[in-house]
Amino acid sequence: MMTQYVHQPSFMTGDEFSIETFCLLNPDGELYEGAEEPALTREHARKLYQAMLATRILDERMMAAQRQGRLSFYMQCTGEEAAVVGAAAALDDADMIMAQYREQGALMYRGFSIDEFMNQLFGNELDYGKGRQMPIHYGSRKLHYMTISSPLATQIPQATGYAYGQKLAGEGHCTLTFFGEGAASEGDFHAALNMASVHQVPVIFFCRNNGYAISTPSTEQFAADGIAPRAFGYHMHVIRVDGNDALAVYEATRQARKIAVEQNQPVLIEAMSYRLAAHSSSDDPSGYRAKSEEEAWRVKDPLLRMQRWLAKKGWWSDEEEATQQETLRREVLETMKRAEKRPPPPLESLISDVYADVTPALQRQLDQLKRHIRRYPEAYPRGAKSLDLTLSSATDSQGEA
Amino acid sequence: MMTQYVHQPSFMTGDEFSIETFCLLNPDGELYEGAEEPALTREHARKLYQAMLATRILDERMMAAQRQGRLSFYMQCTGEEAAVVGAAAALDDADMIMAQYREQGALMYRGFSIDEFMNQLFGNELDYGKGRQMPIHYGSRKLHYMTISSPLATQIPQATGYAYGQKLAGEGHCTLTFFGEGAASEGDFHAALNMASVHQVPVIFFCRNNGYAISTPSTEQFAADGIAPRAFGYHMHVIRVDGNDALAVYEATRQARKIAVEQNQPVLIEAMSYRLAAHSSSDDPSGYRAKSEEEAWRVKDPLLRMQRWLAKKGWWSDEEEATQQETLRREVLETMKRAEKRPPPPLESLISDVYADVTPALQRQLDQLKRHIRRYPEAYPRGAKSLDLTLSSATDSQGEA
Amino acid sequence: MATMNMLQAINNALDIAMAEDEKVICFGEDVGIFGGVFRATSHLQEKYGKARCFNTPLVEQGIIGFANGLAAQGSVAVAEIQFADYIFPAFDQIVNETAKFRYRSGDLFNVGGLTIRTPYGGGISGGLYHSQSPEAYFTHTPGLKVVVPRNPYQAKGLLLAAIRDPDPVLFLEPKRLYRAAVGEVPEEDYQLPIGEAEVIKEGTDITLVGWGAQMEVISKAAELAEEQGIACEVIDLRSLLPWDVDTVAESVFKTGRMIVSHEAPLTGGFAGEIAATIQERCFLYLESPITRVTGLDTPFPLVLEKEYLPDHLKIFEAIRESVNF
Amino acid sequence: MATMNMLQAINNALDIAMAEDEKVICFGEDVGIFGGVFRATSHLQEKYGKARCFNTPLVEQGIIGFANGLAAQGSVAVAEIQFADYIFPAFDQIVNETAKFRYRSGDLFNVGGLTIRTPYGGGISGGLYHSQSPEAYFTHTPGLKVVVPRNPYQAKGLLLAAIRDPDPVLFLEPKRLYRAAVGEVPEEDYQLPIGEAEVIKEGTDITLVGWGAQMEVISKAAELAEEQGIACEVIDLRSLLPWDVDTVAESVFKTGRMIVSHEAPLTGGFAGEIAATIQERCFLYLESPITRVTGLDTPFPLVLEKEYLPDHLKIFEAIRESVNF
Ligand SMILES: Cc1ncc(C[n+]2csc(CCOP(=O)(O)OP(=O)(O)O)c2C)c(N)n1
Ligand SMILES: Cc1ncc(C[n+]2csc(CCOP(=O)(O)OP(=O)(O)O)c2C)c(N)n1
Ligand SMILES: [Mg+2]
Ligand SMILES: [Mg+2]
C-alpha cells in the first residue's frame, strides 16, 4: 500500500466511512426489494428452520427445568437462533466449529441428538465430557464441534491455529469460531485476528453482537460502531449482517467460507442481534435493562421471520409447526427423564484424561480416595455408588476404625 | 450511529479508504508546499534539535562502550530521534510519558542529565533503579517519565489507567505512551485502546512503526496498512505522521494533546520511521535485512532534516553543530568514566522495595546472606565491598570453619 | 454491630473506603449499575458516581493493566476479577508488573494502592472454571500480598486493611461463603492486621492450618477429633503472603503434629510451602510427618466434586493417622 | 557422536523431529529466517519451508492460543516463547486451556501434540526480566508436563521425547548453558524418559536434588563436600511434573539428609513441594531437616546477581550444616 503524503494534519476516527448491514428478509419474512434469495433447497431450508425451532424449544424446556431445580444451570440461545443456525448451515459439515457457549443451535443443526444434549446437561455416565463441566459445555468430535470452554475468547486464537492446520492438511476445510461482542474485548481476540491475517488462515470469526455481556451494554464495551470496523486493522474481509435474518446470515457465511477456503483468507462476520433471555439461569436482566427494550426486540424474533418466509414458499405450514413443537417438547421431556436417572460417571473419571495415561501418583490418590469412601460411603453417595457400596449397610461410624 | 441496510452482500477490507501521512519538511529540511510551520520559538526548536543530537551521540558512544566490553548491553534510538523528541516537545513537561525502551530522546529532552543516564547504564549506587534492571531501563519521577519495564506492551493499558487518574485529578494533564509496531501485536494493546475510548481517557498512544521487531519485518507482524487503521475499531482519533520529520511529529502530537486534554479523548499516532541500528547490542541485522535497505533510510536521517531546517532559519550553524558534538562526546566520555567507577548499590538493595517495608522474613534472608558473604568475601566482591570487608584479608578458606 | 453475610461485609468495607477517600475507585466486569455478578459492589455507582465505580470492557489483562497505571498515578484502585478462574489473562500484569513495580523502579513509582478482589473456591457446582483456588500461583511472587478472609467480620476488616496497605494485595474471597457465612460485624471502620495468623481454637495434640472457606471444614474436623479426645489447635493463616511462620511454628512446637489443608491440587499447592518451612523450623519437635489434605492433582471436577474436595472427614482421618503415627 | 553445545543439540532435535514427521511445526517470535534470538531454530525455515517454521506476530497469548488449536487439529506444534519471563501473557492459554483440554472434553479433543520451548534462568546479567525461573507456576498445574535438561545430551533426548509425548510439555531450557555446556551427543535419533530422575552421582551421606543449570552448581558443591569427606548423592529430576518421588525417596532412605536447590525465590518454589513430600515419605529416616537453597524472596536482581544466586558455596554450607545438625 502506497501512502499519500499530506501537509495539513488531519485526524480520522472512522466516521469517514460506514459499514452497512446486509439483510434479505424483513420481519414479515418477505424478501426486501432488490434482495436475491440464496440458493437453498427446500430440504436445506427446512432443516435450518427445524434446528432453530428445536433449539428454541430445548431452551424453553431446560430453563423451566432449571427453575424447577432439576438442573443446576442453563443458558439460552433465544433470539440468536438465526445467527448461529444460519452460519452452521452455510458450512461444510466437516468444517470445525469452535463456539463460545450460546450456540447450541449450530450443534442442533449438525445433528447432536436430544439425548446427547441431555447427557451433557445432567453430566451422567453417557456425557462425552464425563460430568466434568457445567451444563451447556457441549462437544462432539464426530460433528466437528469443539468442546466448549468457559474462559472467554480463548477459542478465538485456537480457531486460527486449528484452521492453519486445516490449510496445511489441504482438504479444503475451514474453522468458524463464534464469540460474543463482550468476548471480543479480550486480548485473545486481537491476537487471533492478527495472526490469521498475517498467516492467511481459512478461519471465519463470527461475532454475535447481542448488545450485552451479562449486564454490560455494548456502549460500555466499545466506543466504535460495533465490532466490524476492527477488521480494517487487519486488512481482513468483513461483513455485517442482520443476525435475526437466517437467510442473510446463511448467505454471508456461505460467501465468507468461499473466501476463507478458496483464498486462504480469514473473514470477520458481525451478526447484529439481541439476547432475548437472561444471560444465564443465574441472571436477572431487570437489574440493568428495560423490559420495553426487550419487547422491541421480541417483535424481530428470528424464528417468526424464517417461518413466515418458509410458509410463503409453501415449505412449512402451521400444522407442521404445531406438530413439530409438540413432538419436540415431548421428546425433550422424555429424554430429560431418562438422562437425569442415569448414574454419574464412575469414580475413575476423577483422574482419567488429566494425562493420556493415568500417572502412578494419580492412581495412588484415587486408591486412597476409594479407601476413604469405603469408610464413609454415606458421605459420598456418588462415589459409593460407583464403588457398588450399599449405602444402608453397616459402615464405620464416624471416627471408628 | 445508524447503520444502513443493504440487500447485496459485500465485504469490505479497509481498501475503501486510505490513511495519509502527515509531513512538513522534505529531506532537505524545506517546508513542503502548502505546509504551515508550527509555532515553535527559536529556543524551543533548538532545544528539540539539541535533544535529538545529544541522543544520537549518547547512543553512538555507549554502543562503542558496549563493544569495548565496558557495558553489558545497549539499545539505540538511532533513526527515530525525531519521532520521540518531537513528541516529547509537544507535551507539557508534567504530562506522564510511559515509554517502551527506545525513547531515551524524550528523556533527554526533559532534561535527564548525562550523569543520570550513566548511573542507570552502569547500575551504580546513584542509579535511581538501584542497579536492578538492565541498561536503558531509565525512569524519573521528577521528569514524569515512568521507569521502563521489559515486558512489551504492559505500559499501554497502564497508560490508560494513569491518564484516567489524571482526568479525575482534573489538572489538565495527559499521558503519552510510546510503543513499537511489534509490541502493538500484544493483547495489552487492544485492551488499552478499547478501554481508553470507552472511558474517554486523555491518553496518546504513540506507535513508533520502525519496520522491525528484532528480526521480524512488519510484513510478518500485521497484514494491514500499518497500525493506524486499528483506531477505527475504537472510534479513536488517529493520525499518521512521517516519523523522521520532527516538525510534523511535534505538530501532530501538539494537536493530539489538545484533543486528549480538552475533549478527554484518546488519540493514536503512528510515526513511520526506521530502526537504523541493530535491535540492541546483542543483535546483528545482517541476518535478516539488506544493507541497501538500511542505506535507503540513512539518507532520510531525521537529524539532518531538522538541522537543515534550523540552519535555513538561521537558528543553527555548522560551527555550533561541531562544538556541540564535540562537547557532548567529551561529556559522555567523562561522565562514563565517573559512573563506571562508582560502587554498586549496597547489599541492602537486594531486599528493599520488594514491599514498602522490609518484611522480617526478607531481613532474615539478608542476614543469612551477610553471614555467608563474610565467610567467603572473595566470592562476592560486590557484596563484600558493601559490607566493608577487606578482600585480601585472612578469610576462611573453602570449607573450613 | 449488625448481622451481615460476607457479601454485605465486603460491600460495606468498599462503601466505607470510598466514602472516606475519594481516590478510591472500584471497577471490573459488571460492577457498575448491576453491582457485580455477586452484588459485592451494589449501590456504589449510585452513591459515588460512574467515574468512581464502573463497568470495564471484558478484558482482565486490561483491567489489571489499567489498575496498575491508576495506582501508579496515586489513585487507590480496587479492581474486581469476576472469578479467580479468570484472573489468568491478567497474570503477566500481576506477576511481572504489579509485583515488581516498586522494586524495579527503586521506589520511584509503586502500585501500592492496588487491591485485586476476586471470588475463589469450590463447593458451588461450578466445575473446572468456577471453582479454582489459584493462591499458590501468586504466593510464589515476591512483591504481592495475598489475603483470604474466612467470615464476614474478617472480610470487612481485612479488606479495609488491604485497600489501605502500602503494597498491592490480592484479596481472595471464598465465594461459597458469600451468602452462607453470616455473622456480627461492627458497622464502623476497623482493620485487621495483614501478615498475622489467628489461632481460632487452642489445643495441644495437633495443629490444623488453613485459610478461607477451608476453615469451616477444618473446624468441623476438629470437632470430630475432639469427640475422640484429640485436642486440635486451629490456625487461620488469613494472610498467605507474607505468612505468619512464627505463630504456626509456636503451635507445632507445642503439638508436634500438623495438618495443612486447601482445595487446590496437592502438587505445588501452598501447603507444600508450609510443610517445608515447618519441618525445618520444628524438626526436633515433630512426632509425625506433616500431612497435606488437599484437592486431587486434577482439574476441578463437577459431578464428583464432593469426592474431590478435602472435607471434614478426610481431615479427620488425617488427624487420626497423624496422632496414631 | 558429535560435539555439540546445548543450542546445537536442541536444533538437531528439532531438525530430526521435522524431518521425520511433516506434522511437526515450529513457530514463535523471530524463529523464522533469523533462527530465533538464540538461534535454536537456525536453518529450519530454509530446510522445511515457511509453512512449517515461521515468525509469529509479537503476542505470546496468541502463540499459545494458536498452538493449542493447531495441536487440537492433530498437528505437532512446537512453540517457542522467546524468554520464560515473557510466558506470562500466555498463562491463561497454558493453565486454563492447554492443561485442561483433554480432561474437560472427556478426551474427545486433546493438545498432546504441543511442546512449548522457552529459555529460563539467571547468571547472564539479565536482571528482572531475562532471568526468571518460573517452573513452580506450572508445576501446580495438573495436565502439563514440565521438563528441564541439564546438558546437550539430555536436551536432545528429552526434547525429542517431549515432542512425541502424548501430553503437552513445557520444555524449559537453561539459557546460561546454551553455549556454555558442550558435550558428546549422538547424531541419531534417541529419546530419554520423561518422568524419571537420574542419579548422576552416588553417595551415602546426603542427597542433593535439582534440575537444569542448577545441576552444575550442585555438582560443584558436591565436589567441595567430597573434599571434606562428605559423600553426596546427586539427583537430576529432569522432569518436574510428574516428578520421580520414588528415586528421591530411595536416596533419602539411604542418606537421611536432603538439600534441594533452585534459582527461583524460596517461598512457593518447587523445592517446597519436594521437601513436603519427602518429609512425609521418609519421616523416620530423616536425620536433619530438609534444606532449601534458593534465590531470595525478591524479584531477580542485576548488579547483585552473584549475591542472589544459590551458588556452590551456599549449597556447600548447607551441606555442612545438614551433616553437622
Ligand atoms: C475470561 C473470562 N472472563 C469473564 C468471564 C465471565 N463471563 C461469562 S459470560 C460473560 C459475558 C460474555 O458476553 P458476550 O461475549 O457478549 O457473550 P453473550 O453472553 O452476550 O453471548 C462473562 C463476563 C468468563 N467466562 N471468562
Ligand atoms: C512480552 C515480551 N515478549 C517478547 C519480548 C522480547 N523482545 C524485546 S524487544 C522485541 C521486539 C520489539 O519490537 P517493536 O515493538 O517493534 O519495538 P522496536 O524494537 O522496533 O523499537 C522483542 C520480541 C519482550 N521484551 N516482551
Ligand atoms: Mg453479548
Ligand atoms: Mg519496531
Tab-separated table of C-alpha atoms and ligand atoms in Angstrom, chain A residues 180-182 208-213, ligand 3:
chain	number	residue	atom	x	y	z
A	180	GLY	CA	-19.850	-12.502	21.766
A	181	GLU	CA	-19.196	-8.804	21.383
A	182	GLY	CA	-18.101	-8.877	25.005
A	208	ARG	CA	-22.676	-12.444	17.819
A	209	ASN	CA	-23.258	-8.834	18.765
A	210	ASN	CA	-26.266	-9.274	21.022
A	211	GLY	CA	-25.965	-5.972	22.841
A	212	TYR	CA	-24.925	-7.290	26.248
A	213	ALA	CA	-22.176	-9.048	28.096
E	3	MG	MG	-23.022	-10.307	24.098
